Coordinates of C-alpha atoms in Angstrom, one line a residue:
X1 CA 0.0 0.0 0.0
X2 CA 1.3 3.2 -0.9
X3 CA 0.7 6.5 0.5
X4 CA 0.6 10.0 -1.2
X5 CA 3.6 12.5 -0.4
X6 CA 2.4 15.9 0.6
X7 CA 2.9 18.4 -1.4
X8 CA 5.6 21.6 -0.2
X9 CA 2.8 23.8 0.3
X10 CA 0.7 21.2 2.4
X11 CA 3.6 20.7 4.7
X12 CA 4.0 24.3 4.7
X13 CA 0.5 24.7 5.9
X14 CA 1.0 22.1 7.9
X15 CA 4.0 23.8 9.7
X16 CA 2.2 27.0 9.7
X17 CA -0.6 25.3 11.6
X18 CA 1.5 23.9 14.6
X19 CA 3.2 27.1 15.1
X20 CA -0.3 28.6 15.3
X21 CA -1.4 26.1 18.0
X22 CA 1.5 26.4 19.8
X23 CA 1.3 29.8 20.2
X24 CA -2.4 30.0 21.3
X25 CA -1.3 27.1 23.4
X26 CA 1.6 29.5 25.1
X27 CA -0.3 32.6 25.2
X28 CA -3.7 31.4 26.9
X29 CA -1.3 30.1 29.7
X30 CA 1.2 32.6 30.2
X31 CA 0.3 35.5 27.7
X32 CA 1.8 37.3 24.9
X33 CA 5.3 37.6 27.1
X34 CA 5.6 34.2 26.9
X35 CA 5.4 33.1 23.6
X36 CA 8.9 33.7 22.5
X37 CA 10.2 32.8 18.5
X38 CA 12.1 30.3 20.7
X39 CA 9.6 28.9 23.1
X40 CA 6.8 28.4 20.2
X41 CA 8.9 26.6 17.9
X42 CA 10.2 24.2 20.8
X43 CA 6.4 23.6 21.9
X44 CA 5.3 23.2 17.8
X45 CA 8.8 20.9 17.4
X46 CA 10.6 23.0 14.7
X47 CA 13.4 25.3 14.3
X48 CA 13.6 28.9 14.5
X49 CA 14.3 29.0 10.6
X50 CA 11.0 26.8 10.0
X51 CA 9.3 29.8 11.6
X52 CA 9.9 32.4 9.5
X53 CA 8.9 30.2 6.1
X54 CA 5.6 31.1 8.0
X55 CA 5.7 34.2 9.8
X56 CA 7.8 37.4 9.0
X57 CA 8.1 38.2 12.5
X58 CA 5.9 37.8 16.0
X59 CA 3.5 40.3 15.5
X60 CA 2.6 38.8 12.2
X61 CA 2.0 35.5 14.1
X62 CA -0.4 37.2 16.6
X63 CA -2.3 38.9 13.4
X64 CA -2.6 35.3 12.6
X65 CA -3.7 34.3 15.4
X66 CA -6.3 36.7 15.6
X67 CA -7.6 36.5 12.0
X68 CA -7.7 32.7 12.5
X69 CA -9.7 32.9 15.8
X70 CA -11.9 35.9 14.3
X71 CA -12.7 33.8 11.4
X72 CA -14.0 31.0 13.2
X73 CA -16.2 33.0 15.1
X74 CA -17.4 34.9 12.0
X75 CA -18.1 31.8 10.3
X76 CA -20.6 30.1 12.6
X77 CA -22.4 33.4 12.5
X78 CA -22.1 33.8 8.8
X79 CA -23.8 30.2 8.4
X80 CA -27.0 31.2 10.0
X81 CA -27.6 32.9 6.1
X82 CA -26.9 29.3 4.4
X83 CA -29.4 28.0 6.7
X84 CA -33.4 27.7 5.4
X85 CA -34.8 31.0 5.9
X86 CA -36.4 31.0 9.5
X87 CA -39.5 33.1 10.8
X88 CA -38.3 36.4 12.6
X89 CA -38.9 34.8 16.9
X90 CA -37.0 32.2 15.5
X91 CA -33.8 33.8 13.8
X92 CA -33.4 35.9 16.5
X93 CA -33.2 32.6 19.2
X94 CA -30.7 31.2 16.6
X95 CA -28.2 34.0 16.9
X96 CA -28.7 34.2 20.4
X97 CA -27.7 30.7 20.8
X98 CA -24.6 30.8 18.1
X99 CA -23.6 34.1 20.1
X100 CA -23.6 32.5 23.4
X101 CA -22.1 29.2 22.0
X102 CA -18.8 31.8 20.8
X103 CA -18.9 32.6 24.2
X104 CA -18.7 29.7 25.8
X105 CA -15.0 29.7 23.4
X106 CA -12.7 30.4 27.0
X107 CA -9.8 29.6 25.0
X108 CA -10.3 32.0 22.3
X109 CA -11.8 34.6 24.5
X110 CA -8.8 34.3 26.7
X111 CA -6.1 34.6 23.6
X112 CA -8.4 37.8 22.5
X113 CA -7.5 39.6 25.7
X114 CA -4.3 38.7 25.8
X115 CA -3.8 40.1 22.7
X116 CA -5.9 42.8 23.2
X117 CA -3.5 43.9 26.2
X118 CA -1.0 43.5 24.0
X119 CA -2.1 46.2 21.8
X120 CA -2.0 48.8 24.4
X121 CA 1.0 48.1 25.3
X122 CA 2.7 48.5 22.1
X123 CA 2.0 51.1 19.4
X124 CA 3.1 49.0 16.6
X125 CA 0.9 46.1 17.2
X126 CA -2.0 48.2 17.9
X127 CA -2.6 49.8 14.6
X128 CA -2.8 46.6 12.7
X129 CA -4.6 44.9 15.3
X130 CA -7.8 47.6 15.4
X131 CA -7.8 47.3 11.7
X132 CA -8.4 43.7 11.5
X133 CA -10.8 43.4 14.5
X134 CA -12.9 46.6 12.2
X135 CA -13.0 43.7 9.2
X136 CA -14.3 41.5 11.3
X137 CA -17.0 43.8 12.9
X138 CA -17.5 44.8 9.7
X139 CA -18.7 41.3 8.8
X140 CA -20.7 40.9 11.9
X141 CA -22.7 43.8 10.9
X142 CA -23.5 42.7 7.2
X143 CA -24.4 39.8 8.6
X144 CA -27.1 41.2 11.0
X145 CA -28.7 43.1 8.6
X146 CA -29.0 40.3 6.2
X147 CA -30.2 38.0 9.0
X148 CA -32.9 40.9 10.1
X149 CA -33.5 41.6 6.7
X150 CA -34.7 37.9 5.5
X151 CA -36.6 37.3 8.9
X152 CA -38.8 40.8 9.0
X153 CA -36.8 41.9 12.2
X154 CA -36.0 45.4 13.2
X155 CA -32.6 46.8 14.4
X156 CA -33.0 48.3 17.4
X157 CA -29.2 49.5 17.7
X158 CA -26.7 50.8 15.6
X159 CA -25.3 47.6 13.7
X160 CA -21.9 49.4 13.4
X161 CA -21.6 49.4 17.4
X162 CA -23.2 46.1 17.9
X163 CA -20.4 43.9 17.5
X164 CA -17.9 46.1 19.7
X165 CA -20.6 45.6 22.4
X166 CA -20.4 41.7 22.2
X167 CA -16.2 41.8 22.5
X168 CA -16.2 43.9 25.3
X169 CA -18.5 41.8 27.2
X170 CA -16.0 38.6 25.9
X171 CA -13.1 40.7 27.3
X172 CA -15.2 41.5 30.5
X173 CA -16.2 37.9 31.1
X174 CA -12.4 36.3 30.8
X175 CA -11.2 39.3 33.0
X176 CA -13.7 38.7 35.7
X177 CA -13.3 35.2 35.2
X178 CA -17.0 34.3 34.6
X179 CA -17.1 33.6 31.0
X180 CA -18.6 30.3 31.8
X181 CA -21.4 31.3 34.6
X182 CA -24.8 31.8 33.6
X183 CA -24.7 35.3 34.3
X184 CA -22.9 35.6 31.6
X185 CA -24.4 33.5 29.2
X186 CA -27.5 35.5 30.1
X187 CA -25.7 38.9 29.5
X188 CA -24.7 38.1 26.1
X189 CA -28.6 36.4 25.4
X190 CA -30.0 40.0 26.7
X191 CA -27.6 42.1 24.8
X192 CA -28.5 40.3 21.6
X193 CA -32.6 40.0 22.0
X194 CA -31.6 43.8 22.8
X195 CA -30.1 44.3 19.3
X196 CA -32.4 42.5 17.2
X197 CA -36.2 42.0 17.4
X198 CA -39.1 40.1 15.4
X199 CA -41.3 43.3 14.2
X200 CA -42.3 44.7 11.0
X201 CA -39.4 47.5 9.8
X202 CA -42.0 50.1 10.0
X203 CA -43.7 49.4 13.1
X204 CA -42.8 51.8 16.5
X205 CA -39.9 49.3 17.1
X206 CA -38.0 50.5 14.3
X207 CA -36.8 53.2 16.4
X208 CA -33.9 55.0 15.5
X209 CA -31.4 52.5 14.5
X210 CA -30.3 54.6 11.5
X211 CA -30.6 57.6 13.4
X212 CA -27.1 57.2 14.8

């Protein structure tokens, strides 16, 4: 029985992969600090040089991180639209449920305020940091609308805000160490049934959404 080589760029994603793990491995435990060139290519087994076929320097790996963690979250709201259209009470149960199930994500959350802390501590990472967590609120946004829009719901916030709202309370959760309670879940259940609600567009909830 033979088996199929993988190809260069396989076992470069491959590489790419296990460096990305390691990191979030490093970082959940002992934050940004800790996750040295050094230390995350011992953890992920690979030299220094294997490293930068990936990554052009650690900031770039934290980007990665990021965008990686970000797109996974983005992605299980983004497939609420592939889904049969549902009546408005129930899409706005459904995102309540995927947006409580991302926070249930400790790992992730915890990686996001690591580097989040990250950010304000250095000027460099910051700038590219706010730019990609803006694409990804971006997204969230569209995705809203076109959720609200297909199920007759109304916006009852500013869309542009609403996704800022939901980090924060991640951040907030990790920090205070409750990202698991019920309280919590609850929080980010009422801060969503907040944000989007079965009614008519021109009925009185309609309020002001696209006055701000």
């Amino acid at each position: 029985m033979t088996t199929s080589r993988k190809t260069r760029a396989e076992r470069l994603q491959e590489t790419r992969q296990r460096l990305l793990a390691a990191a979030s491995d490093i970082i959940a435990q002992g934050g940004v600090a800790e996750a040295t060139i050094r230390g995350v290519c011992q953890r992920a087994g690979f030299s220094q040089g294997a490293f930068y076929t990936s990554f052009a320097s650690k900031d770039d790996l934290l980007l990665a991180l990021l965008d990686e963690n970000m797109q996974q979250a983005i992605s299980r709201i983004e497939a609420l639209l592939t889904e049969p259209a549902p009546a408005g009470a129930e899409v706005v149960d459904r995102l309540v449920a995927t947006v409580v199930g991302l926070g249930e994500n400790t790992v992730a959350a915890r990686l996001a305020v690591e580097l989040h802390l990250h950010a304000q501590r250095d000027p460099a990472f910051s700038a590219p940091h706010q730019r990609l967590l803006d694409v990804y609120y971006s997204r969230f946004s569209e995705v809203l609308q076109a959720l609200a829009d297909r199920a007759d719901c109304t916006l009852l916030i500013d869309m542009r805000r609403f996704p800022r709202m939901i980090h924060t309370l991640w951040l907030g959760g990790v920090v205070q160490d409750n990202e698991a309670s019920d309280d919590f879940r609850e929080t980010l259940a009422t801060t969503c049934r907040a944000a989007i609600r079965h009614a008519p567009p021109n009925s009185g909830d309609s309020a002001s959404v696209q006055a701000s």
